[in-house]
Short mmCIF file of C-alpha atoms in Angstrom, two decimals:
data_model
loop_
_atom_site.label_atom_id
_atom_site.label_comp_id
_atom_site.label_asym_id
_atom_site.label_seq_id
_atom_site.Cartn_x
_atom_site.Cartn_y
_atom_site.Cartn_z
CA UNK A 1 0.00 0.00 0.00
CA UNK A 2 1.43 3.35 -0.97
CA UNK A 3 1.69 5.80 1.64
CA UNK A 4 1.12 9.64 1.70
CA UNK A 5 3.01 11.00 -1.17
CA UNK A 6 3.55 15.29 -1.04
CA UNK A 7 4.53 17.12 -4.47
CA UNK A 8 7.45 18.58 -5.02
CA UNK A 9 9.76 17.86 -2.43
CA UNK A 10 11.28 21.03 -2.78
CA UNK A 11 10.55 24.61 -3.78
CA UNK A 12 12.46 27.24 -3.98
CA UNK A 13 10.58 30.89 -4.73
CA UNK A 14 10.50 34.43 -4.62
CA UNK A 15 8.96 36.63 -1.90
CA UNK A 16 5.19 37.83 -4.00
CA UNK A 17 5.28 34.44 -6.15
CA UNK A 18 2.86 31.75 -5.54
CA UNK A 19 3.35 28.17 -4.63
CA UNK A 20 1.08 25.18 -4.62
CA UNK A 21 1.82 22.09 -2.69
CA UNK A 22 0.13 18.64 -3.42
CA UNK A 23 -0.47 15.70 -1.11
CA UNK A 24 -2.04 12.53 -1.95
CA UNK A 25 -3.38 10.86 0.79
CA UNK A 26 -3.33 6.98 1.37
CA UNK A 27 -6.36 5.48 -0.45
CA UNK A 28 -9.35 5.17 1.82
CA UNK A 29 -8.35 7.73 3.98
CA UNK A 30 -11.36 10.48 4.84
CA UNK A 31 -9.05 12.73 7.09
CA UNK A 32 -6.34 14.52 5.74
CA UNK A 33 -3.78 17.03 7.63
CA UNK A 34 -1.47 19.85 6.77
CA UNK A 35 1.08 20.85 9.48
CA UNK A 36 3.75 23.25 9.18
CA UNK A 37 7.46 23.00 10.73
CA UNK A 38 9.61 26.60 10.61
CA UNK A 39 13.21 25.99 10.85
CA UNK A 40 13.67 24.09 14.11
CA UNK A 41 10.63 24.89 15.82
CA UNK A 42 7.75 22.44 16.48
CA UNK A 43 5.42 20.76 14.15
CA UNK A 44 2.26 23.15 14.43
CA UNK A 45 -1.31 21.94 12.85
CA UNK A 46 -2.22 24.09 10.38
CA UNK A 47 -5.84 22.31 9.18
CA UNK A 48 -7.92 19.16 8.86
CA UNK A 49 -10.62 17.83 6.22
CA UNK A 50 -12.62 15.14 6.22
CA UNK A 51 -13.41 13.86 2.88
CA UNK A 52 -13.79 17.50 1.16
CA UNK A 53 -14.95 19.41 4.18
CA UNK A 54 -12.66 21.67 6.62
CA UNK A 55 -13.49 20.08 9.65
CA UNK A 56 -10.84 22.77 11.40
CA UNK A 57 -8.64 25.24 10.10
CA UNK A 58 -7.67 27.21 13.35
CA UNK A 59 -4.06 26.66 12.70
CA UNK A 60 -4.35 28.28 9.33
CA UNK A 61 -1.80 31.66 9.59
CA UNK A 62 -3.99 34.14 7.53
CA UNK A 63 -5.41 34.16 4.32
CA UNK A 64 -2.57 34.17 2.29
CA UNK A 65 -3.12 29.95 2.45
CA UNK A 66 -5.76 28.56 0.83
CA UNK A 67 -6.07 24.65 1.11
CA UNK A 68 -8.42 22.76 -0.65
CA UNK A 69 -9.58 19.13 -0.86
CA UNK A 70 -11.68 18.61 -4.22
CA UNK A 71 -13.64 15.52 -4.62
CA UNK A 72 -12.02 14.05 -0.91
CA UNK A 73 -8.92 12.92 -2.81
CA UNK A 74 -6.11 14.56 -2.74
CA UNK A 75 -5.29 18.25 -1.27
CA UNK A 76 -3.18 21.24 -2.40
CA UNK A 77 -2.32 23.93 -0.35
CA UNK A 78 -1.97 27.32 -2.08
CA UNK A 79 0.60 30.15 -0.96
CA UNK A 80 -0.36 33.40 -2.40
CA UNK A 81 1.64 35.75 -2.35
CA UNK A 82 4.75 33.75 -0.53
CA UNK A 83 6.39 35.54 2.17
CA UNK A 84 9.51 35.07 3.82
CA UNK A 85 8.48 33.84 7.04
CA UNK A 86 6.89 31.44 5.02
CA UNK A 87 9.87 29.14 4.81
CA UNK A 88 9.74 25.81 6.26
CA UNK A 89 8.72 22.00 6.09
CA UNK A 90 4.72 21.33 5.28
CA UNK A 91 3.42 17.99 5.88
CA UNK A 92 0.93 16.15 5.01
CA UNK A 93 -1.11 13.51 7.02
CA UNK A 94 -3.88 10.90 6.57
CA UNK A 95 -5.87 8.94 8.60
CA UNK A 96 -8.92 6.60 8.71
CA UNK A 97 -12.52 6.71 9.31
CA UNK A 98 -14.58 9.73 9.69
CA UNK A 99 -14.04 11.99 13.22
CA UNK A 100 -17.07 10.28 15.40
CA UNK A 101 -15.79 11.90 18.46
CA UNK A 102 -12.79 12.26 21.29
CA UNK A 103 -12.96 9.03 22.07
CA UNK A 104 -11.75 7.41 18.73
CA UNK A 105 -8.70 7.55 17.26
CA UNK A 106 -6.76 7.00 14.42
CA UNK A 107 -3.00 6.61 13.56
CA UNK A 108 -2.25 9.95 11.19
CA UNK A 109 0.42 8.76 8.65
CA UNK A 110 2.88 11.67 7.62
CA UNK A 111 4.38 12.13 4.52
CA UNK A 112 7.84 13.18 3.89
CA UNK A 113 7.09 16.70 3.73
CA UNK A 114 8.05 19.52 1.28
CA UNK A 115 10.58 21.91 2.10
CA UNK A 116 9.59 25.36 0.78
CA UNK A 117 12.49 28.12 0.84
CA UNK A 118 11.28 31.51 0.12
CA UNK A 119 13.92 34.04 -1.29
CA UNK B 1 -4.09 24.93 25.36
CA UNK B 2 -1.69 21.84 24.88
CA UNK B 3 1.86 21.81 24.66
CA UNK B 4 4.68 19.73 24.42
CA UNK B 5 8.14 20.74 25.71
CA UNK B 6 11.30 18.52 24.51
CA UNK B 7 14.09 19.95 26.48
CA UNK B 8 17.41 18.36 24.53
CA UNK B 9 17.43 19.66 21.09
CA UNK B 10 20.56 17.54 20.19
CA UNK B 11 21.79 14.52 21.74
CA UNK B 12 24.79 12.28 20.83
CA UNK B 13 25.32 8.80 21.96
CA UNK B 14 27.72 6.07 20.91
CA UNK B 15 26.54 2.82 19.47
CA UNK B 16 25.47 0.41 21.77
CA UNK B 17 25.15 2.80 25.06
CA UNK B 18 21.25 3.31 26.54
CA UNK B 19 19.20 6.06 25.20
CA UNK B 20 16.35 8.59 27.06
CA UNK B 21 15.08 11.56 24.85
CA UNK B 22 12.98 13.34 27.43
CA UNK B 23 8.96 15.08 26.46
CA UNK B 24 6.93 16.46 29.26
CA UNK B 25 3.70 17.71 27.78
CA UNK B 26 0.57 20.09 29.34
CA UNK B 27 -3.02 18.65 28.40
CA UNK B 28 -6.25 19.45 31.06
CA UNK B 29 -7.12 15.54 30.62
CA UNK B 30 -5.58 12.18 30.23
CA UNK B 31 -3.77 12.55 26.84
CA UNK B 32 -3.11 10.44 24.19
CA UNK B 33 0.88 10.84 23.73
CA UNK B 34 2.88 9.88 20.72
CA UNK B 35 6.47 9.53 19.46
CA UNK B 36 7.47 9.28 15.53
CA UNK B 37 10.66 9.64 14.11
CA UNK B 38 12.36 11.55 10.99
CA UNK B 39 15.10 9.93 9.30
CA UNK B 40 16.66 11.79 6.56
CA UNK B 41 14.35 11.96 3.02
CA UNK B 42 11.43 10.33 5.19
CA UNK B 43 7.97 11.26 6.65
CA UNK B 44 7.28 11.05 10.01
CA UNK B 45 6.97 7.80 11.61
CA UNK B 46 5.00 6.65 14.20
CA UNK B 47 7.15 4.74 17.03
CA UNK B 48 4.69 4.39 19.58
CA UNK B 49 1.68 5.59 21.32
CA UNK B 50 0.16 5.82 24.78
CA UNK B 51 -3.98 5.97 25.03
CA UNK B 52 -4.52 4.13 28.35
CA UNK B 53 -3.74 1.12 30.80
CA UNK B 54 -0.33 0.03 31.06
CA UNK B 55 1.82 3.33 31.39
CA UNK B 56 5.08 1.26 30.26
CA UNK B 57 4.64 0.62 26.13
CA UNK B 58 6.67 -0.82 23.88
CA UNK B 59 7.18 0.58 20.05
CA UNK B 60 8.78 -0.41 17.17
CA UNK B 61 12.64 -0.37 16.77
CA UNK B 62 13.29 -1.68 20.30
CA UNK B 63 11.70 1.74 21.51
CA UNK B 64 9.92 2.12 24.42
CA UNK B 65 8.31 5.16 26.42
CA UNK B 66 7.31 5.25 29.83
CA UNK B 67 3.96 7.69 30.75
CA UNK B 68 4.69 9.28 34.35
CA UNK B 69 1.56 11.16 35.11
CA UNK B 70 2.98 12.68 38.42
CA UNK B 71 5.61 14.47 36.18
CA UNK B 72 3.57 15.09 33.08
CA UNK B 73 6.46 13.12 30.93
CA UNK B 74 6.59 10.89 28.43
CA UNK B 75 9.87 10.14 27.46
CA UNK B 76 11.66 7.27 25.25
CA UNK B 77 13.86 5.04 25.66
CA UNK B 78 16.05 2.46 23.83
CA UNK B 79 18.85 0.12 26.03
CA UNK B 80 21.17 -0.06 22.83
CA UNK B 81 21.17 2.32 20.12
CA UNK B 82 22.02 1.30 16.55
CA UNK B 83 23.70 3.89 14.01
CA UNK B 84 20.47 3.51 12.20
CA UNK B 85 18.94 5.28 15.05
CA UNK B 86 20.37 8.55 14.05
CA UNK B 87 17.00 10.67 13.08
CA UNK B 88 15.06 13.79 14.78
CA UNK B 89 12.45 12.45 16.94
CA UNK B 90 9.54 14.22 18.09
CA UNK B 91 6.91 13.75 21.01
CA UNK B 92 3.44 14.98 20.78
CA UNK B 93 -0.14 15.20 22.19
CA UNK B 94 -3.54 15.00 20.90
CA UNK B 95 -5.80 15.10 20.06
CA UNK B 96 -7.49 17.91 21.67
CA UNK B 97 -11.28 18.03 22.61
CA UNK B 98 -13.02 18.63 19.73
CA UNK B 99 -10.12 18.76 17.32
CA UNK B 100 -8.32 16.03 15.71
CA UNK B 101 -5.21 18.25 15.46
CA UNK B 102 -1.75 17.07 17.21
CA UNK B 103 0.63 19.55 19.15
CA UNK B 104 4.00 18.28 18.61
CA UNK B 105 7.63 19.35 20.65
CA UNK B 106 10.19 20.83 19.33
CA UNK B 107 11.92 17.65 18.50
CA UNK B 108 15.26 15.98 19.38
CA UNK B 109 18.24 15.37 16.78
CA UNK B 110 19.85 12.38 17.51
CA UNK B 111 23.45 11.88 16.30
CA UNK B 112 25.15 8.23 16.84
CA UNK B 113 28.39 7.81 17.09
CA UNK B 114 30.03 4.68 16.23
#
């Protein structure tokens, strides 16, 4: 079974350009998470769908990011117009079954990530 | 609000000696705690996971991770490390009520020397 794949694995941009990152969740998955890591800070959540619904997108840093989930497949996550701060790792995540509450969980399977360097 | 504090952001060992990376987290509840693992080129990998019941838990790797509620830790452990070991490892909590989201540390580098 293939596991989450993220397109490309790195890009490298201007400040004002935009950037689109693509992640392809493993097949059967309903939830699907982007995180964010800035050079050697933490992991932070940035949002969550299920299928092609935003079940939360608190972690979302303005509206310069636009993610979207068409059809419940895969995701891209939009970066319009790039700033510097920008810069980091964004993952990718995917996990079974549909959120029916605190007291289920499910494993979230990373990808490897693409590193975005903004100039 | 959750949080996850990793206090070592680099740690080198030699092959074969015993390993501890150290998490201490802050969660209002009992919290489900997690460690994965970056190697180089790789997505993050899951290790091993606390939920409930026994607070000793073993992982994959020859990892394991003892839950301490009194100290609000969670930290790993391995007796012998391998050079294959050598990654960035990273603790986290989650998910919160009402969100699926996890709050990760900081993580810890490990270098292995041989």
């Amino acid at each position: 079974e293939a596991g989450v794949t993220q397109f490309p694995s790195h890009s490298v941009i201007e400040k004002g350009q935009t950037v689109t990152l693509r992640c392809d969740p493993i097949s059967g998955h309903d939830n699907l998470y982007w995180y964010r890591r800035v050079m050697g800070k933490e992991i932070k959540f940035l949002l969550h769908f299920v299928k092609e619904s935003k079940q939360d997108e608190s972690g979302m840093p303005n509206n310069r990011f636009l993610a979207e989930r068409t059809g419940g497949t895969y995701s891209t996550l939009k970066v319009q117009p790039a700033e510097l701060e920008d810069s980091g790792v964004y993952f990718c995540a995917s996990s079974q079954d549909p959120y029916i509450g605190i007291s289920s969980y499910n494993e979230q399977f990373f990808g490897p990530g693409t590193r975005l360097t903004v100039l | 609000a959750q949080s996850v504090t990793q206090p070592d952001i680099h740690i080198t060992v030699s092959e074969g000696a015993s390993l501890e990376l150290r998490c201490n987290y802050s969660y209002g509840a009992t919290p489900y705690l997690f460690w994965y693992v970056q190697s180089p080129g790789q997505g993050l990998q899951l290790l091993l996971k606390y939920f409930s019941g026994d607070t000793l838990v073993q992982g994959i790797k020859g990892f394991e991770a003892e839950f301490k509620r009194s100290q609000s830790s969670f930290n790993l452990r391995k007796p012998s490390v391998h050079w294959s070991d050598a990654a960035e490892y990273f603790c986290a909590v989650g998910p919160d009520t009402g969100r699926r989201a996890l709050t990760f540390g900081s993580g810890t580098r490990l270098q292995v020397q041989p």
